[in-house]
Structure formats: structure tokens, C-alpha cells
Amino acid sequence: MATNPNRPRPATTGGRTVALIQRLARENPTWGYVRIQGELRRLGYRVAAATIRRVLRRSGLPPAPQRTSQHAWRSFLRAQAHTLLACDFMHVETVFRKRLYVFFVMEIATRRVHVLGVTARPTGVWVTQPARNLLMDLEGRAGCFRFLFRDRDSKFAAAFDAVFAGNDTAVIRTPPQSPRSFPERWIRTARAECTERLLITGERQLRTVLTSYAEHYNTGRPHRSLSLRAPDDDPNIVPCPPPRSGASRYSADCSTSTTPRHPDRLIIHRKRPAQQPDRNIDTLQVSRAWPGACCSPTSE
């Protein structure tokens, strides 16, 4: 079939337009091709719906209904992370073959952990009191949390749910045997970095150890999901500790430059080694026999 050579070819889509189409599709999974076309037109881009479909297919992005089903739960967690809490129990075996239970709550957005108590016999009454203590410790921030995730353990009685209901925090029970990624990850981390390296003898020791570890976890441990920051770090400030005194002294001893330095930088200028004397045996013999013969010009 012959084609008309004078027929105008469709304009190619630029990289900036392609990136904008991909961003609109990822951030708005319910938008179809025509809706994205309309939003682009309002931004000053005239792109056909067929072009948008072709770009999304090449990028591996499915149509709107499939994108909605794939990203619904993930999008919900990202949008509501600052309002979510999750609680769980962690058990630790002592050297006397006694099992202790640790009750903790995690803030999903910042990964901050609150160790609320340690006991050998957790009951509904015991669990309710740490919940009250948590809301008192949060003070003004308690009203920011709208949802609390917990499992269907019988230790969470109706009084426990009533404490959070008074704070307008809805308690959501997870399905049976469903994974709880955030609390379970902290349990694995605490065991690998803390409890499995110590011999625990009783409740008092375990409470002290986990309280200290939780403080380190919240203030000094970098997290991959937080761009290598600690939960209590300011997201707008990059922590940079000052140089140690020993390094500063070493810099002062090795430096030979007289130019002023920046007070926050550590610049080390190493001295060049002194020139080694001539170790040639012939030169040494001549210099000992005729002093100055090596330096004076030879005469015929």
C-alpha cells in the first residue's frame, strides 16, 4: 500500500512531556488517558490520548483500573503515614527459661518506637494502663494520630480500644495471620542488635536495656527508609559532627601552609620527606679520599 509522502508526520513527544505524563499517571492512579490529556492541555501541552497510552505502555504503567488496584494500599499508607500507629508484643527468653513480653507502639511516619512495658503475664488490664501512659506522653501530638493497627490478640480488651476511642483514634484489627511489616521489622532489629547479644535475667534488666536501645534507635540510628536519618532528626538539617580533637592536633602538626583554614573543614597537609643522601659507594669513596672533588669541575 502506497503512502502519501506529503502527509505530515506526527510530532514526537519530548522527554519533558513524557516525564510529565508518567508523573501524572503514577501520582493519580484513577486518571485515565483522556483525563491526563485534559490536565496536560490545561498546562499548555497538546498531546493525543493515543500518545499517552503509548507512553504509559512503554513505561510499564497499566491502565487506570489496574493502577488503582496495585497502588491503593501503598498510596493510603503514604498519604496517612503521619496519622498511623502500630502496636505489638515482643517476647524475650531469659537465662532461666522464662518468657517475658514487651509491649511497644511505633509511629509509622517517623519509625519512632515507644517501649511501654515489660511483664511476664500480660493481661487486658495491664495492657490498658500503658496505653493511657502513651497518650499522656504524646501530649499535644496525640490528636494527630487517627488510626491504630493491632492484631486480634485476646490481650487487647475492649478497655484498650476505649482508651484510643476517647482520643478519636480508630482501632483497626488486622486480618488473621497477616504480616505487620513495621512492628515485625523492629522486633527483628531489636533482637539482632540488642537482646540476642545479652544474657537477660529478669524484667528489670530487660526494661532498662530496651529503654536504652529505644533511645538509641530514635535518636542515633540511621534508617534506610528515612534517607539515613534517625526518627528524631530534623528532615531539613544534615547532621555533621565536629572533628575530633585528636584529628585537629594531627592536622596542626602535619600542616605547613600558612593560609587560613575554614573552621569546619579538616585539611591535612603532609610534609614531604627529606631528600635522602647519596648512597652510591663510588661517590662515597671519592669524597672521603679527595674532599670537594665531587663538587669541583674536572681539569684536564
PDB file of C-alpha atoms in Angstrom:
ATOM      1  CA  MET A   1       0.000   0.000   0.000  1.00  0.00           C
ATOM      2  CA  ALA A   2       1.492   3.307  -1.109  1.00  0.00           C
ATOM      3  CA  THR A   3       1.677   6.183   1.337  1.00  0.00           C
ATOM      4  CA  ASN A   4       1.447   9.859   0.606  1.00  0.00           C
ATOM      5  CA  PRO A   5       4.928  11.404   1.005  1.00  0.00           C
ATOM      6  CA  ASN A   6       3.394  14.841   1.540  1.00  0.00           C
ATOM      7  CA  ARG A   7       1.400  13.669   4.563  1.00  0.00           C
ATOM      8  CA  PRO A   8       2.681  15.396   7.740  1.00  0.00           C
ATOM      9  CA  ARG A   9       4.202  13.056  10.301  1.00  0.00           C
ATOM     10  CA  PRO A  10       3.066  13.218  13.930  1.00  0.00           C
ATOM     11  CA  ALA A  11       5.315  15.248  16.166  1.00  0.00           C
ATOM     12  CA  THR A  12       7.473  13.245  18.531  1.00  0.00           C
ATOM     13  CA  THR A  13       6.862  13.602  22.243  1.00  0.00           C
ATOM     14  CA  GLY A  14       9.704  15.301  24.068  1.00  0.00           C
ATOM     15  CA  GLY A  15      11.394  13.919  27.140  1.00  0.00           C
ATOM     16  CA  ARG A  16       9.916  16.584  29.382  1.00  0.00           C
ATOM     17  CA  THR A  17       6.387  15.769  28.218  1.00  0.00           C
ATOM     18  CA  VAL A  18       6.982  12.030  28.690  1.00  0.00           C
ATOM     19  CA  ALA A  19       8.224  12.584  32.233  1.00  0.00           C
ATOM     20  CA  LEU A  20       5.160  14.703  32.993  1.00  0.00           C
ATOM     21  CA  ILE A  21       2.810  12.015  31.630  1.00  0.00           C
ATOM     22  CA  GLN A  22       4.494   9.357  33.768  1.00  0.00           C
ATOM     23  CA  ARG A  23       4.325  11.523  36.865  1.00  0.00           C
ATOM     24  CA  LEU A  24       0.627  12.288  36.403  1.00  0.00           C
ATOM     25  CA  ALA A  25      -0.132   8.594  35.914  1.00  0.00           C
ATOM     26  CA  ARG A  26       1.852   7.454  38.974  1.00  0.00           C
ATOM     27  CA  GLU A  27       0.581  10.116  41.361  1.00  0.00           C
ATOM     28  CA  ASN A  28      -3.044   9.805  40.185  1.00  0.00           C
ATOM     29  CA  PRO A  29      -3.797   6.112  39.627  1.00  0.00           C
ATOM     30  CA  THR A  30      -7.508   6.780  38.961  1.00  0.00           C
ATOM     31  CA  TRP A  31      -6.859   9.056  35.974  1.00  0.00           C
ATOM     32  CA  GLY A  32      -7.392   7.562  32.537  1.00  0.00           C
ATOM     33  CA  TYR A  33      -5.833   8.588  29.235  1.00  0.00           C
ATOM     34  CA  VAL A  34      -8.419  11.254  28.456  1.00  0.00           C
ATOM     35  CA  ARG A  35      -8.213  12.746  31.958  1.00  0.00           C
ATOM     36  CA  ILE A  36      -4.440  13.008  31.679  1.00  0.00           C
ATOM     37  CA  GLN A  37      -4.894  14.576  28.242  1.00  0.00           C
ATOM     38  CA  GLY A  38      -7.187  17.211  29.730  1.00  0.00           C
ATOM     39  CA  GLU A  39      -4.794  18.010  32.570  1.00  0.00           C
ATOM     40  CA  LEU A  40      -1.921  18.358  30.130  1.00  0.00           C
ATOM     41  CA  ARG A  41      -3.952  20.714  27.990  1.00  0.00           C
ATOM     42  CA  ARG A  42      -4.568  22.947  30.987  1.00  0.00           C
ATOM     43  CA  LEU A  43      -0.795  23.042  31.500  1.00  0.00           C
ATOM     44  CA  GLY A  44      -0.170  24.036  27.887  1.00  0.00           C
ATOM     45  CA  TYR A  45       0.687  20.628  26.391  1.00  0.00           C
ATOM     46  CA  ARG A  46      -1.351  19.320  23.452  1.00  0.00           C
ATOM     47  CA  VAL A  47      -0.945  15.524  23.435  1.00  0.00           C
ATOM     48  CA  ALA A  48      -3.313  12.945  21.973  1.00  0.00           C
ATOM     49  CA  ALA A  49      -4.840  10.234  24.137  1.00  0.00           C
ATOM     50  CA  ALA A  50      -3.290   7.563  21.916  1.00  0.00           C
ATOM     51  CA  THR A  51       0.145   9.084  22.533  1.00  0.00           C
ATOM     52  CA  ILE A  52      -0.441   8.996  26.282  1.00  0.00           C
ATOM     53  CA  ARG A  53      -1.469   5.340  26.047  1.00  0.00           C
ATOM     54  CA  ARG A  54       1.672   4.519  24.055  1.00  0.00           C
ATOM     55  CA  VAL A  55       3.923   6.334  26.516  1.00  0.00           C
ATOM     56  CA  LEU A  56       2.418   4.569  29.515  1.00  0.00           C
ATOM     57  CA  ARG A  57       2.690   1.174  27.835  1.00  0.00           C
ATOM     58  CA  ARG A  58       6.374   1.725  27.133  1.00  0.00           C
ATOM     59  CA  SER A  59       6.876   2.798  30.743  1.00  0.00           C
ATOM     60  CA  GLY A  60       5.198  -0.343  32.061  1.00  0.00           C
ATOM     61  CA  LEU A  61       2.240   1.519  33.584  1.00  0.00           C
ATOM     62  CA  PRO A  62      -1.108  -0.269  33.189  1.00  0.00           C
ATOM     63  CA  PRO A  63      -4.465   1.462  32.591  1.00  0.00           C
ATOM     64  CA  ALA A  64      -6.259   3.338  35.360  1.00  0.00           C
ATOM     65  CA  PRO A  65      -8.246   0.454  36.947  1.00  0.00           C
ATOM     66  CA  GLN A  66      -5.162  -1.740  37.237  1.00  0.00           C
ATOM     67  CA  ARG A  67      -3.021   1.102  38.596  1.00  0.00           C
ATOM     68  CA  THR A  68      -5.667   1.723  41.251  1.00  0.00           C
ATOM     69  CA  SER A  69      -5.680  -1.886  42.421  1.00  0.00           C
ATOM     70  CA  GLN A  70      -1.885  -2.072  42.525  1.00  0.00           C
ATOM     71  CA  HIS A  71      -1.213   1.130  44.435  1.00  0.00           C
ATOM     72  CA  ALA A  72      -4.294   1.568  46.603  1.00  0.00           C
ATOM     73  CA  TRP A  73      -2.797   0.297  49.886  1.00  0.00           C
ATOM     74  CA  ARG A  74       0.618   1.810  49.234  1.00  0.00           C
ATOM     75  CA  SER A  75      -0.879   5.180  48.392  1.00  0.00           C
ATOM     76  CA  PHE A  76      -3.022   5.053  51.509  1.00  0.00           C
ATOM     77  CA  LEU A  77      -0.019   4.405  53.746  1.00  0.00           C
ATOM     78  CA  ARG A  78       1.981   7.212  52.160  1.00  0.00           C
ATOM     79  CA  ALA A  79      -0.844   9.692  52.458  1.00  0.00           C
ATOM     80  CA  GLN A  80      -1.832   8.719  56.014  1.00  0.00           C
ATOM     81  CA  ALA A  81       1.538   7.698  57.460  1.00  0.00           C
ATOM     82  CA  HIS A  82       1.710  10.682  59.824  1.00  0.00           C
ATOM     83  CA  THR A  83      -1.627   9.630  61.362  1.00  0.00           C
ATOM     84  CA  LEU A  84      -0.856   5.912  61.863  1.00  0.00           C
ATOM     85  CA  LEU A  85       0.229   3.963  64.928  1.00  0.00           C
ATOM     86  CA  ALA A  86       1.002   0.259  65.206  1.00  0.00           C
ATOM     87  CA  CYS A  87       1.374  -1.813  68.377  1.00  0.00           C
ATOM     88  CA  ASP A  88       2.544  -5.344  69.022  1.00  0.00           C
ATOM     89  CA  PHE A  89       4.181  -7.681  71.547  1.00  0.00           C
ATOM     90  CA  MET A  90       7.741  -8.939  71.502  1.00  0.00           C
ATOM     91  CA  HIS A  91       8.825 -11.914  73.627  1.00  0.00           C
ATOM     92  CA  VAL A  92      12.310 -12.459  75.053  1.00  0.00           C
ATOM     93  CA  GLU A  93      13.648 -15.613  76.704  1.00  0.00           C
ATOM     94  CA  THR A  94      15.719 -15.207  79.871  1.00  0.00           C
ATOM     95  CA  VAL A  95      18.631 -17.353  81.018  1.00  0.00           C
ATOM     96  CA  PHE A  96      16.252 -19.049  83.473  1.00  0.00           C
ATOM     97  CA  ARG A  97      13.984 -20.203  80.603  1.00  0.00           C
ATOM     98  CA  LYS A  98      11.336 -17.644  81.453  1.00  0.00           C
ATOM     99  CA  ARG A  99       9.475 -15.775  78.735  1.00  0.00           C
ATOM    100  CA  LEU A 100       8.970 -12.021  79.071  1.00  0.00           C
ATOM    101  CA  TYR A 101       6.639  -9.913  76.925  1.00  0.00           C
ATOM    102  CA  VAL A 102       7.482  -6.411  75.721  1.00  0.00           C
ATOM    103  CA  PHE A 103       4.645  -4.118  74.658  1.00  0.00           C
ATOM    104  CA  PHE A 104       5.594  -1.319  72.257  1.00  0.00           C
ATOM    105  CA  VAL A 105       3.993   1.193  69.889  1.00  0.00           C
ATOM    106  CA  MET A 106       5.535   2.566  66.685  1.00  0.00           C
ATOM    107  CA  GLU A 107       4.802   5.792  64.815  1.00  0.00           C
ATOM    108  CA  ILE A 108       4.656   4.755  61.160  1.00  0.00           C
ATOM    109  CA  ALA A 109       5.745   8.059  59.594  1.00  0.00           C
ATOM    110  CA  THR A 110       8.895   8.600  61.669  1.00  0.00           C
ATOM    111  CA  ARG A 111       9.545   4.974  62.798  1.00  0.00           C
ATOM    112  CA  ARG A 112       9.768   6.238  66.375  1.00  0.00           C
ATOM    113  CA  VAL A 113       9.322   3.433  68.915  1.00  0.00           C
ATOM    114  CA  HIS A 114       7.788   3.710  72.393  1.00  0.00           C
ATOM    115  CA  VAL A 115       8.592   0.808  74.742  1.00  0.00           C
ATOM    116  CA  LEU A 116       5.601   0.863  77.089  1.00  0.00           C
ATOM    117  CA  GLY A 117       6.241  -2.029  79.443  1.00  0.00           C
ATOM    118  CA  VAL A 118       7.708  -5.457  80.211  1.00  0.00           C
ATOM    119  CA  THR A 119       5.853  -8.224  82.021  1.00  0.00           C
ATOM    120  CA  ALA A 120       5.717 -11.986  82.334  1.00  0.00           C
ATOM    121  CA  ARG A 121       1.895 -12.171  82.434  1.00  0.00           C
ATOM    122  CA  PRO A 122       0.271  -9.677  80.067  1.00  0.00           C
ATOM    123  CA  THR A 123      -3.442  -9.219  80.673  1.00  0.00           C
ATOM    124  CA  GLY A 124      -6.116  -6.891  79.389  1.00  0.00           C
ATOM    125  CA  VAL A 125      -5.886  -4.689  82.466  1.00  0.00           C
ATOM    126  CA  TRP A 126      -2.098  -4.464  82.232  1.00  0.00           C
ATOM    127  CA  VAL A 127      -2.150  -3.508  78.531  1.00  0.00           C
ATOM    128  CA  THR A 128      -4.720  -0.750  79.091  1.00  0.00           C
ATOM    129  CA  GLN A 129      -2.584   1.237  81.530  1.00  0.00           C
ATOM    130  CA  PRO A 130       0.437   1.624  79.176  1.00  0.00           C
ATOM    131  CA  ALA A 131      -1.977   2.866  76.520  1.00  0.00           C
ATOM    132  CA  ARG A 132      -3.086   5.658  78.847  1.00  0.00           C
ATOM    133  CA  ASN A 133       0.545   6.467  79.628  1.00  0.00           C
ATOM    134  CA  LEU A 134       1.336   6.717  75.922  1.00  0.00           C
ATOM    135  CA  LEU A 135      -1.378   9.301  75.271  1.00  0.00           C
ATOM    136  CA  MET A 136      -0.139  11.318  78.233  1.00  0.00           C
ATOM    137  CA  ASP A 137       3.453  11.233  76.941  1.00  0.00           C
ATOM    138  CA  LEU A 138       2.397  12.314  73.453  1.00  0.00           C
ATOM    139  CA  GLU A 139       0.573  15.343  74.898  1.00  0.00           C
ATOM    140  CA  GLY A 140      -0.346  17.666  72.022  1.00  0.00           C
ATOM    141  CA  ARG A 141       0.715  15.196  69.337  1.00  0.00           C
ATOM    142  CA  ALA A 142      -1.826  12.608  70.479  1.00  0.00           C
ATOM    143  CA  GLY A 143      -4.569  14.255  68.448  1.00  0.00           C
ATOM    144  CA  CYS A 144      -2.593  13.842  65.212  1.00  0.00           C
ATOM    145  CA  PHE A 145      -2.977  10.051  65.148  1.00  0.00           C
ATOM    146  CA  ARG A 146      -6.231   8.840  63.622  1.00  0.00           C
ATOM    147  CA  PHE A 147      -5.639   5.076  63.263  1.00  0.00           C
ATOM    148  CA  LEU A 148      -4.059   2.343  65.375  1.00  0.00           C
ATOM    149  CA  PHE A 149      -3.243  -1.055  63.864  1.00  0.00           C
ATOM    150  CA  ARG A 150      -3.223  -4.107  66.113  1.00  0.00           C
ATOM    151  CA  ASP A 151      -3.721  -7.835  65.755  1.00  0.00           C
ATOM    152  CA  ARG A 152      -6.576  -9.912  67.144  1.00  0.00           C
ATOM    153  CA  ASP A 153      -4.780 -10.973  70.316  1.00  0.00           C
ATOM    154  CA  SER A 154      -7.076 -11.553  73.270  1.00  0.00           C
ATOM    155  CA  LYS A 155      -4.833  -9.365  75.439  1.00  0.00           C
ATOM    156  CA  PHE A 156      -6.278  -6.306  73.687  1.00  0.00           C
ATOM    157  CA  ALA A 157      -9.541  -5.965  75.575  1.00  0.00           C
ATOM    158  CA  ALA A 158     -12.414  -3.554  74.994  1.00  0.00           C
ATOM    159  CA  ALA A 159     -10.951  -1.170  77.577  1.00  0.00           C
ATOM    160  CA  PHE A 160      -7.809  -0.864  75.438  1.00  0.00           C
ATOM    161  CA  ASP A 161      -9.839   0.198  72.406  1.00  0.00           C
ATOM    162  CA  ALA A 162     -11.860   2.612  74.540  1.00  0.00           C
ATOM    163  CA  VAL A 163      -8.697   4.484  75.559  1.00  0.00           C
ATOM    164  CA  PHE A 164      -7.889   5.322  71.941  1.00  0.00           C
ATOM    165  CA  ALA A 165     -11.532   5.906  71.059  1.00  0.00           C
ATOM    166  CA  GLY A 166     -11.535   8.719  73.615  1.00  0.00           C
ATOM    167  CA  ASN A 167      -8.691  10.282  71.620  1.00  0.00           C
ATOM    168  CA  ASP A 168     -10.672   9.936  68.340  1.00  0.00           C
ATOM    169  CA  THR A 169      -8.230   7.258  67.196  1.00  0.00           C
ATOM    170  CA  ALA A 170      -9.872   4.399  65.345  1.00  0.00           C
ATOM    171  CA  VAL A 171      -8.545   0.920  66.191  1.00  0.00           C
ATOM    172  CA  ILE A 172      -8.145  -1.279  63.109  1.00  0.00           C
ATOM    173  CA  ARG A 173      -7.718  -5.015  63.633  1.00  0.00           C
ATOM    174  CA  THR A 174      -5.592  -6.733  61.027  1.00  0.00           C
ATOM    175  CA  PRO A 175      -6.794  -9.977  59.391  1.00  0.00           C
ATOM    176  CA  PRO A 176      -5.716 -13.254  60.993  1.00  0.00           C
ATOM    177  CA  GLN A 177      -2.133 -14.327  60.227  1.00  0.00           C
ATOM    178  CA  SER A 178      -1.491 -11.210  58.168  1.00  0.00           C
ATOM    179  CA  PRO A 179       2.048  -9.749  58.284  1.00  0.00           C
ATOM    180  CA  ARG A 180       2.635  -6.500  60.138  1.00  0.00           C
ATOM    181  CA  SER A 181       5.728  -5.206  58.402  1.00  0.00           C
ATOM    182  CA  PHE A 182       6.599  -2.191  60.550  1.00  0.00           C
ATOM    183  CA  PRO A 183       6.351  -3.740  64.056  1.00  0.00           C
ATOM    184  CA  GLU A 184       7.841  -7.044  62.946  1.00  0.00           C
ATOM    185  CA  ARG A 185      10.818  -5.301  61.375  1.00  0.00           C
ATOM    186  CA  TRP A 186      11.557  -3.500  64.629  1.00  0.00           C
ATOM    187  CA  ILE A 187      11.300  -6.796  66.528  1.00  0.00           C
ATOM    188  CA  ARG A 188      13.848  -8.362  64.202  1.00  0.00           C
ATOM    189  CA  THR A 189      16.154  -5.346  64.515  1.00  0.00           C
ATOM    190  CA  ALA A 190      15.921  -5.245  68.321  1.00  0.00           C
ATOM    191  CA  ARG A 191      16.689  -8.938  68.588  1.00  0.00           C
ATOM    192  CA  ALA A 192      19.635  -8.828  66.179  1.00  0.00           C
ATOM    193  CA  GLU A 193      21.213  -5.692  67.638  1.00  0.00           C
ATOM    194  CA  CYS A 194      20.289  -5.928  71.317  1.00  0.00           C
ATOM    195  CA  THR A 195      18.584  -8.836  73.065  1.00  0.00           C
ATOM    196  CA  GLU A 196      20.384 -11.713  71.295  1.00  0.00           C
ATOM    197  CA  ARG A 197      23.752 -10.266  72.338  1.00  0.00           C
ATOM    198  CA  LEU A 198      22.965 -10.143  76.044  1.00  0.00           C
ATOM    199  CA  LEU A 199      22.045 -12.561  78.810  1.00  0.00           C
ATOM    200  CA  ILE A 200      18.702 -11.353  80.147  1.00  0.00           C
ATOM    201  CA  THR A 201      17.954 -12.356  83.731  1.00  0.00           C
ATOM    202  CA  GLY A 202      14.711 -10.559  84.580  1.00  0.00           C
ATOM    203  CA  GLU A 203      12.133  -7.892  83.874  1.00  0.00           C
ATOM    204  CA  ARG A 204      14.089  -5.036  85.409  1.00  0.00           C
ATOM    205  CA  GLN A 205      17.180  -5.676  83.295  1.00  0.00           C
ATOM    206  CA  LEU A 206      15.164  -6.136  80.110  1.00  0.00           C
ATOM    207  CA  ARG A 207      13.231  -2.919  80.722  1.00  0.00           C
ATOM    208  CA  THR A 208      16.465  -0.967  81.229  1.00  0.00           C
ATOM    209  CA  VAL A 209      18.147  -2.493  78.182  1.00  0.00           C
ATOM    210  CA  LEU A 210      15.242  -1.902  75.805  1.00  0.00           C
ATOM    211  CA  THR A 211      14.667   1.633  77.078  1.00  0.00           C
ATOM    212  CA  SER A 212      18.281   2.494  76.300  1.00  0.00           C
ATOM    213  CA  TYR A 213      18.121   0.775  72.941  1.00  0.00           C
ATOM    214  CA  ALA A 214      14.884   2.573  72.009  1.00  0.00           C
ATOM    215  CA  GLU A 215      16.560   5.901  72.807  1.00  0.00           C
ATOM    216  CA  HIS A 216      19.452   4.982  70.520  1.00  0.00           C
ATOM    217  CA  TYR A 217      17.024   3.764  67.848  1.00  0.00           C
ATOM    218  CA  ASN A 218      15.094   7.036  67.929  1.00  0.00           C
ATOM    219  CA  THR A 219      17.982   9.488  68.159  1.00  0.00           C
ATOM    220  CA  GLY A 220      21.171   7.945  66.789  1.00  0.00           C
ATOM    221  CA  ARG A 221      20.473   5.038  64.442  1.00  0.00           C
ATOM    222  CA  PRO A 222      20.237   5.803  60.696  1.00  0.00           C
ATOM    223  CA  HIS A 223      17.279   4.338  58.813  1.00  0.00           C
ATOM    224  CA  ARG A 224      17.274   3.478  55.127  1.00  0.00           C
ATOM    225  CA  SER A 225      13.595   4.389  54.744  1.00  0.00           C
ATOM    226  CA  LEU A 226      14.311   7.843  56.219  1.00  0.00           C
ATOM    227  CA  SER A 227      17.284   8.644  53.947  1.00  0.00           C
ATOM    228  CA  LEU A 228      19.780   7.512  56.614  1.00  0.00           C
ATOM    229  CA  ARG A 229      18.321   9.734  59.318  1.00  0.00           C
ATOM    230  CA  ALA A 230      17.168   8.927  62.818  1.00  0.00           C
ATOM    231  CA  PRO A 231      13.460   9.295  63.676  1.00  0.00           C
ATOM    232  CA  ASP A 232      14.084  12.369  65.834  1.00  0.00           C
ATOM    233  CA  ASP A 233      16.349  14.129  63.305  1.00  0.00           C
ATOM    234  CA  ASP A 234      15.156  17.303  61.627  1.00  0.00           C
ATOM    235  CA  PRO A 235      14.491  16.408  57.954  1.00  0.00           C
ATOM    236  CA  ASN A 236      15.813  19.827  56.877  1.00  0.00           C
ATOM    237  CA  ILE A 237      19.173  19.517  58.653  1.00  0.00           C
ATOM    238  CA  VAL A 238      22.008  17.164  57.741  1.00  0.00           C
ATOM    239  CA  PRO A 239      23.802  16.059  60.929  1.00  0.00           C
ATOM    240  CA  CYS A 240      27.557  16.668  60.698  1.00  0.00           C
ATOM    241  CA  PRO A 241      29.529  16.206  63.944  1.00  0.00           C
ATOM    242  CA  PRO A 242      32.573  18.414  64.502  1.00  0.00           C
ATOM    243  CA  PRO A 243      36.047  16.888  64.025  1.00  0.00           C
ATOM    244  CA  ARG A 244      37.639  15.198  66.994  1.00  0.00           C
ATOM    245  CA  SER A 245      40.339  16.932  68.973  1.00  0.00           C
ATOM    246  CA  GLY A 246      42.923  14.297  68.089  1.00  0.00           C
ATOM    247  CA  ALA A 247      42.367  14.821  64.396  1.00  0.00           C
ATOM    248  CA  SER A 248      42.663  18.576  64.851  1.00  0.00           C
ATOM    249  CA  ARG A 249      46.020  18.214  66.594  1.00  0.00           C
ATOM    250  CA  TYR A 250      47.209  15.894  63.850  1.00  0.00           C
ATOM    251  CA  SER A 251      46.177  18.463  61.264  1.00  0.00           C
ATOM    252  CA  ALA A 252      48.099  21.199  63.092  1.00  0.00           C
ATOM    253  CA  ASP A 253      51.256  19.087  63.391  1.00  0.00           C
ATOM    254  CA  CYS A 254      51.306  17.944  59.762  1.00  0.00           C
ATOM    255  CA  SER A 255      50.328  21.242  58.174  1.00  0.00           C
ATOM    256  CA  THR A 256      52.956  23.504  56.607  1.00  0.00           C
ATOM    257  CA  SER A 257      50.631  26.006  54.953  1.00  0.00           C
ATOM    258  CA  THR A 258      50.086  29.470  56.437  1.00  0.00           C
ATOM    259  CA  THR A 259      46.765  30.126  54.652  1.00  0.00           C
ATOM    260  CA  PRO A 260      43.731  30.420  56.954  1.00  0.00           C
ATOM    261  CA  ARG A 261      41.502  27.344  57.099  1.00  0.00           C
ATOM    262  CA  HIS A 262      37.764  27.038  57.271  1.00  0.00           C
ATOM    263  CA  PRO A 263      36.806  26.282  60.878  1.00  0.00           C
ATOM    264  CA  ASP A 264      34.512  23.381  59.857  1.00  0.00           C
ATOM    265  CA  ARG A 265      36.936  21.658  57.493  1.00  0.00           C
ATOM    266  CA  LEU A 266      39.719  19.268  58.267  1.00  0.00           C
ATOM    267  CA  ILE A 267      42.619  19.821  55.856  1.00  0.00           C
ATOM    268  CA  ILE A 268      45.759  17.746  56.275  1.00  0.00           C
ATOM    269  CA  HIS A 269      48.963  18.794  54.520  1.00  0.00           C
ATOM    270  CA  ARG A 270      51.626  16.154  54.847  1.00  0.00           C
ATOM    271  CA  LYS A 271      55.262  17.173  54.897  1.00  0.00           C
ATOM    272  CA  ARG A 272      57.391  15.861  52.121  1.00  0.00           C
ATOM    273  CA  PRO A 273      60.141  13.504  53.272  1.00  0.00           C
ATOM    274  CA  ALA A 274      63.645  14.997  53.397  1.00  0.00           C
ATOM    275  CA  GLN A 275      65.941  14.259  50.471  1.00  0.00           C
ATOM    276  CA  GLN A 276      67.936  11.131  51.129  1.00  0.00           C
ATOM    277  CA  PRO A 277      71.788  11.406  50.949  1.00  0.00           C
ATOM    278  CA  ASP A 278      73.638   9.775  48.111  1.00  0.00           C
ATOM    279  CA  ARG A 279      74.353   6.145  48.929  1.00  0.00           C
ATOM    280  CA  ASN A 280      76.488   5.357  45.864  1.00  0.00           C
ATOM    281  CA  ILE A 281      79.618   3.542  47.051  1.00  0.00           C
ATOM    282  CA  ASP A 282      81.842   5.075  44.344  1.00  0.00           C
ATOM    283  CA  THR A 283      80.812   8.588  45.246  1.00  0.00           C
ATOM    284  CA  LEU A 284      81.429   7.935  48.964  1.00  0.00           C
ATOM    285  CA  GLN A 285      84.962   6.624  48.312  1.00  0.00           C
ATOM    286  CA  VAL A 286      85.889   9.611  46.143  1.00  0.00           C
ATOM    287  CA  SER A 287      84.522  12.092  48.676  1.00  0.00           C
ATOM    288  CA  ARG A 288      86.481  10.519  51.508  1.00  0.00           C
ATOM    289  CA  ALA A 289      89.775  10.427  49.551  1.00  0.00           C
ATOM    290  CA  TRP A 290      89.509  13.905  47.994  1.00  0.00           C
ATOM    291  CA  PRO A 291      87.114  16.164  49.843  1.00  0.00           C
ATOM    292  CA  GLY A 292      85.392  18.516  47.457  1.00  0.00           C
ATOM    293  CA  ALA A 293      86.353  16.517  44.392  1.00  0.00           C
ATOM    294  CA  CYS A 294      82.716  15.609  43.683  1.00  0.00           C
ATOM    295  CA  CYS A 295      81.666  19.237  43.553  1.00  0.00           C
ATOM    296  CA  SER A 296      84.631  20.791  41.678  1.00  0.00           C
ATOM    297  CA  PRO A 297      84.845  20.632  37.889  1.00  0.00           C
ATOM    298  CA  THR A 298      87.403  18.253  36.482  1.00  0.00           C
ATOM    299  CA  SER A 299      90.509  19.726  34.820  1.00  0.00           C
ATOM    300  CA  GLU A 300      92.440  18.118  32.042  1.00  0.00           C
TER     301      GLU A 300
END
